Amino acid sequence: MATTNSARNWDLRSDTATKPSPEMFQYMAQAEVGNDVFGEDPTVNELERRVAELLGKPAAVFVVSSTMSNQLAIRTHLRNPPETVLCHSHAHIYKYEAGGASFHSQAMVVPVTPANGAINLTVDDVERGFIEDDGDFHCAPTRLILLENTFTGTVMPIDDIRAIRRFANENSVPVHMDGSRLWNASIASGISLAEYAKEVDSVNLCLSKGMGCPVGAILAGSEEFIRKARHFRKLFGGGWRQAGILAAAGLPRRLADGLFELGFKPLLPVETNMILLDPSDARVDSDELSRELAKQGVTLDTVYKGSIRIVTHNQIDDECIDLVLSVARGLEKK
Ligand SMILES: *Cc1c(COP(=O)(O)O)cnc(C)c1O
């Protein structure tokens, strides 16, 4: 059974390319299972319990995808339209979830672009976009603040998260964190998953990206919140009968530094597993690099709005990094 990439075959487009390792398949084959809709799958229960503990949250629910997890969070936090949710103007929830907030939750999204060249939202941005519940019938008050960490591979500073938390408390509004890659943020910053989770009411963690699971995400929060989210999960058609388990993550720093030496410029700081490069001053032609790498079994995305996007994950090893750097150096125009 082909369970992992064969030797000399790597995909640098996205950490969603990760496949289960042979050990993971073995674990899955041996897993004890039951009917999770009845709460009777011991492996799912164990996964939910362990991730909730890792996050320091009372409860968690295993769901199909991070999209479902985020949408369940929005639906569960909101209850009384007309309402708005506030998020970054490039948040996954706003741009890449098929307009789910309006469809599932009848909510308008207020997208906010960080001011002063900041990458992540600050409390000033949140205050600027926030719609108060002041009795004005023209407006739909903000009932939920959504944060994303990491955001395109950058770590959201914990002080900004804390300031937003204080603002949210003052306004009695919950905060949800799309922590699809919170694992990466935690490794890069040294701040534990629980320390991040403490600052928000609910958090989503992705299992099918850096972790390498074939499917799955975890939504965590209070007992009452998760009980309600389970109800909506059933309504969304997401009640299921399966199990999943965790794996490990990868590191991109050496690759980024090698490419900078060839004139590629970072479009965003390289803090975790994502590298966004501006190739305009590079001494290597991106298309040529992509073509040469393809011959050697490496898939590289070169057309992300004129930039190069590289995402490392647990199936990208040193051999792949060495290969990319040596091919790139071989193509350098002197
Ligand atoms: C990938 C991603 C999602 C959606 O994940 P799926 O499991 O593919 O639905 C949500 N948020 C962020 C930040 C992501 O990177």
mmCIF file of C-alpha atoms and ligand atoms in Angstrom:
data_model
loop_
_atom_site.group_PDB
_atom_site.id
_atom_site.type_symbol
_atom_site.label_atom_id
_atom_site.label_comp_id
_atom_site.label_asym_id
_atom_site.label_seq_id
_atom_site.Cartn_x
_atom_site.Cartn_y
_atom_site.Cartn_z
ATOM 1 C CA MET A 1 0.000 0.000 0.000
ATOM 2 C CA ALA A 2 1.414 3.404 -0.986
ATOM 3 C CA THR A 3 1.016 5.319 2.247
ATOM 4 C CA THR A 4 3.773 7.923 2.038
ATOM 5 C CA ASN A 5 5.523 9.809 -0.745
ATOM 6 C CA SER A 6 7.948 7.448 -2.427
ATOM 7 C CA ALA A 7 11.609 8.481 -2.286
ATOM 8 C CA ARG A 8 12.448 11.649 -4.265
ATOM 9 C CA ASN A 9 8.906 12.926 -4.529
ATOM 10 C CA TRP A 10 7.974 16.020 -2.507
ATOM 11 C CA ASP A 11 5.093 18.503 -2.633
ATOM 12 C CA LEU A 12 5.916 22.056 -1.502
ATOM 13 C CA ARG A 13 2.559 23.641 -2.426
ATOM 14 C CA SER A 14 0.706 23.086 0.840
ATOM 15 C CA ASP A 15 0.780 21.246 4.152
ATOM 16 C CA THR A 16 -2.576 19.757 3.122
ATOM 17 C CA ALA A 17 -0.459 17.443 0.920
ATOM 18 C CA THR A 18 0.541 15.397 3.958
ATOM 19 C CA LYS A 19 -0.399 11.724 3.852
ATOM 20 C CA PRO A 20 -0.712 9.324 6.760
ATOM 21 C CA SER A 21 2.536 7.579 7.675
ATOM 22 C CA PRO A 22 2.684 3.750 7.784
ATOM 23 C CA GLU A 23 2.717 3.976 11.604
ATOM 24 C CA MET A 24 -0.465 6.038 11.481
ATOM 25 C CA PHE A 25 -2.181 3.482 9.214
ATOM 26 C CA GLN A 26 -1.118 0.727 11.565
ATOM 27 C CA TYR A 27 -2.550 2.653 14.520
ATOM 28 C CA MET A 28 -5.784 3.299 12.624
ATOM 29 C CA ALA A 29 -6.117 -0.380 11.706
ATOM 30 C CA GLN A 30 -5.831 -1.337 15.362
ATOM 31 C CA ALA A 31 -8.043 1.445 16.722
ATOM 32 C CA GLU A 32 -11.065 0.473 18.736
ATOM 33 C CA VAL A 33 -14.137 2.093 17.166
ATOM 34 C CA GLY A 34 -17.788 2.701 17.918
ATOM 35 C CA ASN A 35 -20.683 4.945 16.997
ATOM 36 C CA ASP A 36 -19.466 8.479 17.604
ATOM 37 C CA VAL A 37 -22.919 9.992 17.052
ATOM 38 C CA PHE A 38 -23.830 8.182 20.290
ATOM 39 C CA GLY A 39 -20.508 9.240 21.868
ATOM 40 C CA GLU A 40 -19.439 5.580 21.807
ATOM 41 C CA ASP A 41 -16.218 5.679 19.802
ATOM 42 C CA PRO A 42 -13.479 5.244 22.416
ATOM 43 C CA THR A 43 -10.733 6.439 20.044
ATOM 44 C CA VAL A 44 -12.587 9.635 19.132
ATOM 45 C CA ASN A 45 -13.382 10.219 22.809
ATOM 46 C CA GLU A 46 -9.727 9.755 23.695
ATOM 47 C CA LEU A 47 -8.579 12.145 20.937
ATOM 48 C CA GLU A 48 -11.090 14.796 22.024
ATOM 49 C CA ARG A 49 -10.085 14.404 25.665
ATOM 50 C CA ARG A 50 -6.363 14.628 24.931
ATOM 51 C CA VAL A 51 -6.595 17.664 22.652
ATOM 52 C CA ALA A 52 -8.935 19.453 25.088
ATOM 53 C CA GLU A 53 -6.353 18.798 27.803
ATOM 54 C CA LEU A 54 -3.535 20.054 25.565
ATOM 55 C CA LEU A 55 -5.521 23.255 25.010
ATOM 56 C CA GLY A 56 -6.598 23.590 28.646
ATOM 57 C CA LYS A 57 -10.254 23.667 27.541
ATOM 58 C CA PRO A 58 -13.038 21.693 29.270
ATOM 59 C CA ALA A 59 -14.307 20.030 26.061
ATOM 60 C CA ALA A 60 -13.586 19.386 22.394
ATOM 61 C CA VAL A 61 -15.284 17.872 19.366
ATOM 62 C CA PHE A 62 -13.644 16.055 16.448
ATOM 63 C CA VAL A 63 -14.947 17.292 13.085
ATOM 64 C CA VAL A 64 -14.306 16.710 9.377
ATOM 65 C CA SER A 65 -12.340 19.853 8.514
ATOM 66 C CA SER A 66 -11.152 23.204 9.812
ATOM 67 C CA THR A 67 -13.790 24.839 7.645
ATOM 68 C CA MET A 68 -16.490 22.890 9.459
ATOM 69 C CA SER A 69 -14.846 23.632 12.804
ATOM 70 C CA ASN A 70 -14.748 27.399 12.167
ATOM 71 C CA GLN A 71 -18.282 27.464 10.804
ATOM 72 C CA LEU A 72 -19.595 25.469 13.770
ATOM 73 C CA ALA A 73 -17.863 27.941 16.075
ATOM 74 C CA ILE A 74 -19.521 30.900 14.370
ATOM 75 C CA ARG A 75 -22.914 29.189 14.403
ATOM 76 C CA THR A 76 -22.584 28.211 18.048
ATOM 77 C CA HIS A 77 -21.424 31.639 19.263
ATOM 78 C CA LEU A 78 -24.168 33.510 17.405
ATOM 79 C CA ARG A 79 -27.848 33.218 18.165
ATOM 80 C CA ASN A 80 -29.829 36.284 17.275
ATOM 81 C CA PRO A 81 -29.580 37.963 13.831
ATOM 82 C CA PRO A 82 -28.907 40.630 12.686
ATOM 83 C CA GLU A 83 -25.297 40.136 13.768
ATOM 84 C CA THR A 84 -21.798 40.657 12.451
ATOM 85 C CA VAL A 85 -18.522 38.854 12.997
ATOM 86 C CA LEU A 86 -15.235 40.732 12.751
ATOM 87 C CA CYS A 87 -12.080 39.277 11.212
ATOM 88 C CA HIS A 88 -8.928 40.049 9.209
ATOM 89 C CA SER A 89 -9.677 40.963 5.580
ATOM 90 C CA HIS A 90 -7.553 37.999 4.489
ATOM 91 C CA ALA A 91 -8.876 35.570 7.095
ATOM 92 C CA HIS A 92 -9.612 32.041 5.889
ATOM 93 C CA ILE A 93 -13.062 32.331 7.420
ATOM 94 C CA TYR A 94 -13.831 35.363 5.244
ATOM 95 C CA LYS A 95 -12.111 34.476 1.973
ATOM 96 C CA TYR A 96 -11.964 30.717 1.668
ATOM 97 C CA GLU A 97 -14.978 29.170 3.372
ATOM 98 C CA ALA A 98 -17.470 29.682 0.553
ATOM 99 C CA GLY A 99 -19.277 32.490 2.330
ATOM 100 C CA GLY A 100 -20.241 30.087 5.107
ATOM 101 C CA ALA A 101 -20.844 32.715 7.804
ATOM 102 C CA SER A 102 -23.678 34.241 5.794
ATOM 103 C CA PHE A 103 -25.086 30.863 4.771
ATOM 104 C CA HIS A 104 -24.930 28.892 8.011
ATOM 105 C CA SER A 105 -25.211 31.700 10.544
ATOM 106 C CA GLN A 106 -26.968 34.548 8.755
ATOM 107 C CA ALA A 107 -24.061 36.734 9.809
ATOM 108 C CA MET A 108 -22.453 39.614 7.975
ATOM 109 C CA VAL A 109 -18.660 39.559 8.054
ATOM 110 C CA VAL A 110 -16.813 42.815 8.748
ATOM 111 C CA PRO A 111 -13.356 42.307 7.221
ATOM 112 C CA VAL A 112 -10.696 44.589 8.707
ATOM 113 C CA THR A 113 -7.306 45.329 7.150
ATOM 114 C CA PRO A 114 -4.574 45.947 9.748
ATOM 115 C CA ALA A 115 -3.399 49.564 9.810
ATOM 116 C CA ASN A 116 0.180 50.850 9.843
ATOM 117 C CA GLY A 117 1.519 47.976 7.760
ATOM 118 C CA ALA A 118 0.849 45.412 10.500
ATOM 119 C CA ILE A 119 0.428 41.830 9.300
ATOM 120 C CA ASN A 120 -1.905 40.642 12.038
ATOM 121 C CA LEU A 121 -4.903 42.378 13.622
ATOM 122 C CA THR A 122 -4.212 44.629 16.606
ATOM 123 C CA VAL A 123 -6.718 45.871 19.154
ATOM 124 C CA ASP A 124 -6.836 49.230 17.308
ATOM 125 C CA ASP A 125 -7.999 47.447 14.152
ATOM 126 C CA VAL A 126 -10.612 45.536 16.128
ATOM 127 C CA GLU A 127 -11.876 48.751 17.738
ATOM 128 C CA ARG A 128 -12.063 50.415 14.313
ATOM 129 C CA GLY A 129 -14.163 47.613 12.802
ATOM 130 C CA PHE A 130 -16.277 46.900 15.863
ATOM 131 C CA ILE A 131 -20.004 47.700 15.595
ATOM 132 C CA GLU A 132 -21.411 48.488 19.019
ATOM 133 C CA ASP A 133 -24.781 47.279 20.216
ATOM 134 C CA ASP A 134 -25.991 50.796 21.035
ATOM 135 C CA GLY A 135 -29.633 50.441 20.032
ATOM 136 C CA ASP A 136 -29.190 51.927 16.548
ATOM 137 C CA PHE A 137 -31.615 49.930 14.362
ATOM 138 C CA HIS A 138 -29.542 50.616 11.242
ATOM 139 C CA CYS A 139 -26.655 48.462 12.382
ATOM 140 C CA ALA A 140 -25.873 44.781 12.946
ATOM 141 C CA PRO A 141 -23.821 44.609 16.142
ATOM 142 C CA THR A 142 -20.540 42.680 16.304
ATOM 143 C CA ARG A 143 -21.144 39.486 18.316
ATOM 144 C CA LEU A 144 -17.908 37.600 17.625
ATOM 145 C CA ILE A 145 -14.245 38.404 17.006
ATOM 146 C CA LEU A 146 -12.292 35.930 14.887
ATOM 147 C CA LEU A 147 -8.504 35.644 15.052
ATOM 148 C CA GLU A 148 -6.204 33.494 12.894
ATOM 149 C CA ASN A 149 -2.899 32.106 14.223
ATOM 150 C CA THR A 150 -0.639 31.481 12.414
ATOM 151 C CA PHE A 151 -1.766 33.904 9.754
ATOM 152 C CA THR A 152 -0.110 32.966 6.433
ATOM 153 C CA GLY A 153 2.715 31.477 8.435
ATOM 154 C CA THR A 154 3.233 34.468 10.755
ATOM 155 C CA VAL A 155 2.762 34.208 14.491
ATOM 156 C CA MET A 156 0.175 36.526 16.042
ATOM 157 C CA PRO A 157 1.916 38.306 18.959
ATOM 158 C CA ILE A 158 0.480 37.152 22.306
ATOM 159 C CA ASP A 159 0.306 40.763 23.569
ATOM 160 C CA ASP A 160 -1.989 41.683 20.673
ATOM 161 C CA ILE A 161 -4.159 38.650 21.420
ATOM 162 C CA ARG A 162 -4.359 39.677 25.098
ATOM 163 C CA ALA A 163 -5.277 43.273 24.238
ATOM 164 C CA ILE A 164 -8.035 42.047 21.916
ATOM 165 C CA ARG A 165 -9.220 39.682 24.654
ATOM 166 C CA ARG A 166 -9.527 42.600 27.110
ATOM 167 C CA PHE A 167 -11.433 44.675 24.555
ATOM 168 C CA ALA A 168 -13.752 41.714 23.855
ATOM 169 C CA ASN A 169 -14.400 41.238 27.587
ATOM 170 C CA GLU A 170 -15.230 44.913 28.029
ATOM 171 C CA ASN A 171 -17.770 44.556 25.231
ATOM 172 C CA SER A 172 -19.076 41.108 26.298
ATOM 173 C CA VAL A 173 -18.184 39.545 22.948
ATOM 174 C CA PRO A 174 -16.569 36.095 22.569
ATOM 175 C CA VAL A 175 -13.352 35.447 20.636
ATOM 176 C CA HIS A 176 -12.739 32.436 18.377
ATOM 177 C CA MET A 177 -9.267 31.525 17.158
ATOM 178 C CA ASP A 178 -8.789 29.758 13.841
ATOM 179 C CA GLY A 179 -5.683 27.931 15.003
ATOM 180 C CA SER A 180 -5.426 25.585 12.029
ATOM 181 C CA ARG A 181 -1.677 26.060 12.369
ATOM 182 C CA LEU A 182 -1.548 26.944 16.067
ATOM 183 C CA TRP A 183 0.865 24.022 16.448
ATOM 184 C CA ASN A 184 3.332 25.895 14.228
ATOM 185 C CA ALA A 185 2.807 29.152 16.154
ATOM 186 C CA SER A 186 3.451 27.355 19.420
ATOM 187 C CA ILE A 187 6.661 25.735 18.198
ATOM 188 C CA ALA A 188 7.950 29.041 16.762
ATOM 189 C CA SER A 189 7.063 31.226 19.776
ATOM 190 C CA GLY A 190 7.566 28.760 22.612
ATOM 191 C CA ILE A 191 4.109 29.734 23.886
ATOM 192 C CA SER A 192 2.041 26.650 24.685
ATOM 193 C CA LEU A 193 -1.215 25.793 22.930
ATOM 194 C CA ALA A 194 -2.965 26.234 26.291
ATOM 195 C CA GLU A 195 -1.537 29.736 26.810
ATOM 196 C CA TYR A 196 -2.944 30.776 23.442
ATOM 197 C CA ALA A 197 -6.242 28.994 24.059
ATOM 198 C CA LYS A 198 -6.649 30.661 27.463
ATOM 199 C CA GLU A 199 -7.098 34.008 25.697
ATOM 200 C CA VAL A 200 -10.001 32.846 23.512
ATOM 201 C CA ASP A 201 -13.414 31.244 24.070
ATOM 202 C CA SER A 202 -13.072 28.664 21.327
ATOM 203 C CA VAL A 203 -10.246 27.383 19.189
ATOM 204 C CA ASN A 204 -9.907 25.309 16.034
ATOM 205 C CA LEU A 205 -6.897 23.048 15.475
ATOM 206 C CA CYS A 206 -6.275 21.348 12.135
ATOM 207 C CA LEU A 207 -5.173 17.705 12.092
ATOM 208 C CA SER A 208 -4.896 17.252 8.330
ATOM 209 C CA LYS A 209 -2.135 19.808 7.729
ATOM 210 C CA GLY A 210 1.157 19.679 9.640
ATOM 211 C CA MET A 211 -0.070 16.741 11.701
ATOM 212 C CA GLY A 212 -0.424 14.545 8.614
ATOM 213 C CA CYS A 213 -3.846 13.030 9.386
ATOM 214 C CA PRO A 214 -5.948 12.301 6.282
ATOM 215 C CA VAL A 215 -8.917 14.304 7.571
ATOM 216 C CA GLY A 216 -9.989 16.159 10.655
ATOM 217 C CA ALA A 217 -9.950 19.166 12.926
ATOM 218 C CA ILE A 218 -10.737 19.797 16.567
ATOM 219 C CA LEU A 219 -12.986 22.490 17.963
ATOM 220 C CA ALA A 220 -12.487 23.181 21.677
ATOM 221 C CA GLY A 221 -14.286 25.358 24.217
ATOM 222 C CA SER A 222 -16.511 25.162 27.275
ATOM 223 C CA GLU A 223 -18.679 22.095 28.002
ATOM 224 C CA GLU A 224 -21.828 23.990 27.102
ATOM 225 C CA PHE A 225 -20.329 25.425 23.911
ATOM 226 C CA ILE A 226 -19.146 22.022 22.692
ATOM 227 C CA ARG A 227 -22.466 20.363 23.544
ATOM 228 C CA LYS A 228 -24.206 22.940 21.368
ATOM 229 C CA ALA A 229 -21.550 22.606 18.645
ATOM 230 C CA ARG A 230 -22.216 18.825 18.576
ATOM 231 C CA HIS A 231 -25.859 19.582 17.988
ATOM 232 C CA PHE A 232 -24.966 21.830 15.021
ATOM 233 C CA ARG A 233 -22.402 19.300 13.760
ATOM 234 C CA LYS A 234 -25.270 16.815 13.420
ATOM 235 C CA LEU A 235 -27.391 19.468 11.708
ATOM 236 C CA PHE A 236 -24.524 20.224 9.266
ATOM 237 C CA GLY A 237 -24.400 16.498 8.381
ATOM 238 C CA GLY A 238 -21.112 16.024 10.193
ATOM 239 C CA GLY A 239 -22.106 13.288 12.659
ATOM 240 C CA TRP A 240 -19.684 10.437 11.896
ATOM 241 C CA ARG A 241 -18.212 7.132 13.022
ATOM 242 C CA GLN A 242 -14.365 7.359 12.719
ATOM 243 C CA ALA A 243 -11.054 7.982 14.476
ATOM 244 C CA GLY A 244 -7.877 9.983 13.829
ATOM 245 C CA ILE A 245 -4.491 10.418 15.466
ATOM 246 C CA LEU A 246 -1.683 12.938 15.645
ATOM 247 C CA ALA A 247 1.716 13.045 13.916
ATOM 248 C CA ALA A 248 4.658 15.502 13.709
ATOM 249 C CA ALA A 249 5.664 18.740 11.946
ATOM 250 C CA GLY A 250 8.535 20.148 9.771
ATOM 251 C CA LEU A 251 10.868 23.143 9.538
ATOM 252 C CA PRO A 252 11.428 25.622 6.596
ATOM 253 C CA ARG A 253 14.108 27.996 7.921
ATOM 254 C CA ARG A 254 17.142 26.492 6.170
ATOM 255 C CA LEU A 255 15.332 26.468 2.837
ATOM 256 C CA ALA A 256 14.296 30.122 3.211
ATOM 257 C CA ASP A 257 17.820 31.282 4.097
ATOM 258 C CA GLY A 258 19.273 29.439 1.087
ATOM 259 C CA LEU A 259 16.766 31.067 -1.263
ATOM 260 C CA PHE A 260 17.389 34.547 0.199
ATOM 261 C CA GLU A 261 21.073 34.117 -0.732
ATOM 262 C CA LEU A 262 19.930 33.767 -4.353
ATOM 263 C CA GLY A 263 18.109 37.094 -4.267
ATOM 264 C CA PHE A 264 14.595 35.919 -3.389
ATOM 265 C CA LYS A 265 12.932 38.334 -0.966
ATOM 266 C CA PRO A 266 10.481 37.390 1.775
ATOM 267 C CA LEU A 267 6.992 38.877 1.312
ATOM 268 C CA LEU A 268 6.205 38.012 4.925
ATOM 269 C CA PRO A 269 8.527 37.041 7.776
ATOM 270 C CA VAL A 270 9.365 33.318 7.762
ATOM 271 C CA GLU A 271 8.292 32.324 11.250
ATOM 272 C CA THR A 272 6.767 28.891 10.820
ATOM 273 C CA ASN A 273 6.217 26.462 7.929
ATOM 274 C CA MET A 274 5.242 28.905 5.156
ATOM 275 C CA ILE A 275 7.580 30.865 2.895
ATOM 276 C CA LEU A 276 6.219 33.591 0.610
ATOM 277 C CA LEU A 277 8.835 34.854 -1.836
ATOM 278 C CA ASP A 278 9.069 37.804 -4.197
ATOM 279 C CA PRO A 279 11.128 36.479 -7.139
ATOM 280 C CA SER A 280 11.550 39.798 -9.005
ATOM 281 C CA ASP A 281 15.190 40.399 -7.977
ATOM 282 C CA ALA A 282 16.193 36.745 -7.771
ATOM 283 C CA ARG A 283 19.098 35.497 -9.848
ATOM 284 C CA VAL A 284 17.105 32.327 -10.570
ATOM 285 C CA ASP A 285 14.143 32.205 -12.924
ATOM 286 C CA SER A 286 11.156 30.870 -10.972
ATOM 287 C CA ASP A 287 9.548 29.043 -13.879
ATOM 288 C CA GLU A 288 12.829 27.393 -14.772
ATOM 289 C CA LEU A 289 13.301 26.394 -11.124
ATOM 290 C CA SER A 290 9.827 24.923 -10.996
ATOM 291 C CA ARG A 291 10.384 22.968 -14.233
ATOM 292 C CA GLU A 292 13.746 21.599 -13.123
ATOM 293 C CA LEU A 293 12.401 20.612 -9.707
ATOM 294 C CA ALA A 294 9.418 18.848 -11.298
ATOM 295 C CA LYS A 295 11.872 16.570 -13.149
ATOM 296 C CA GLN A 296 13.352 15.649 -9.770
ATOM 297 C CA GLY A 297 10.017 14.892 -8.115
ATOM 298 C CA VAL A 298 9.455 18.199 -6.305
ATOM 299 C CA THR A 299 6.193 20.075 -6.883
ATOM 300 C CA LEU A 300 6.562 23.817 -6.312
ATOM 301 C CA ASP A 301 3.872 26.475 -6.674
ATOM 302 C CA THR A 302 5.274 29.467 -8.563
ATOM 303 C CA VAL A 303 2.120 31.333 -9.453
ATOM 304 C CA TYR A 304 0.595 32.638 -6.263
ATOM 305 C CA LYS A 305 -0.112 36.185 -7.442
ATOM 306 C CA GLY A 306 3.340 36.488 -8.993
ATOM 307 C CA SER A 307 5.049 35.139 -5.883
ATOM 308 C CA ILE A 308 6.335 31.745 -4.843
ATOM 309 C CA ARG A 309 4.601 29.972 -2.002
ATOM 310 C CA ILE A 310 6.407 27.133 -0.257
ATOM 311 C CA VAL A 311 4.878 25.154 2.586
ATOM 312 C CA THR A 312 6.862 22.555 4.499
ATOM 313 C CA HIS A 313 5.278 19.728 6.473
ATOM 314 C CA ASN A 314 6.137 16.419 8.063
ATOM 315 C CA GLN A 315 6.835 14.756 4.691
ATOM 316 C CA ILE A 316 9.431 17.323 3.645
ATOM 317 C CA ASP A 317 12.839 16.095 4.791
ATOM 318 C CA ASP A 318 16.455 17.308 4.646
ATOM 319 C CA GLU A 319 16.962 15.466 1.357
ATOM 320 C CA CYS A 320 14.229 17.604 -0.238
ATOM 321 C CA ILE A 321 15.623 20.877 1.157
ATOM 322 C CA ASP A 322 19.130 19.954 -0.090
ATOM 323 C CA LEU A 323 17.756 19.094 -3.511
ATOM 324 C CA VAL A 324 15.788 22.360 -3.900
ATOM 325 C CA LEU A 325 18.786 24.450 -2.846
ATOM 326 C CA SER A 326 21.232 22.616 -5.110
ATOM 327 C CA VAL A 327 18.919 22.868 -8.135
ATOM 328 C CA ALA A 328 18.336 26.583 -7.405
ATOM 329 C CA ARG A 329 22.078 27.257 -7.031
ATOM 330 C CA GLY A 330 22.724 25.398 -10.309
ATOM 331 C CA LEU A 331 20.335 27.754 -12.127
ATOM 332 C CA GLU A 332 21.836 30.962 -10.683
ATOM 333 C CA LYS A 333 22.702 33.555 -13.327
ATOM 334 C CA LYS A 334 26.124 34.946 -12.420
HETATM 335 C C1 LIG B 1 -6.636 25.191 5.691
HETATM 336 C C2 LIG B 1 -7.253 26.199 6.588
HETATM 337 C C3 LIG B 1 -8.602 26.107 6.941
HETATM 338 C C4 LIG B 1 -9.542 25.078 6.362
HETATM 339 O O1 LIG B 1 -9.113 23.786 6.526
HETATM 340 P P1 LIG B 1 -9.884 22.551 5.854
HETATM 341 O O2 LIG B 1 -9.595 21.439 6.795
HETATM 342 O O3 LIG B 1 -9.253 22.393 4.509
HETATM 343 O O4 LIG B 1 -11.315 22.905 5.782
HETATM 344 C C5 LIG B 1 -9.103 27.053 7.825
HETATM 345 N N1 LIG B 1 -8.319 28.036 8.315
HETATM 346 C C6 LIG B 1 -7.022 28.153 7.998
HETATM 347 C C7 LIG B 1 -6.203 29.260 8.583
HETATM 348 C C8 LIG B 1 -6.441 27.246 7.104
HETATM 349 O O5 LIG B 1 -5.162 27.371 6.771
#
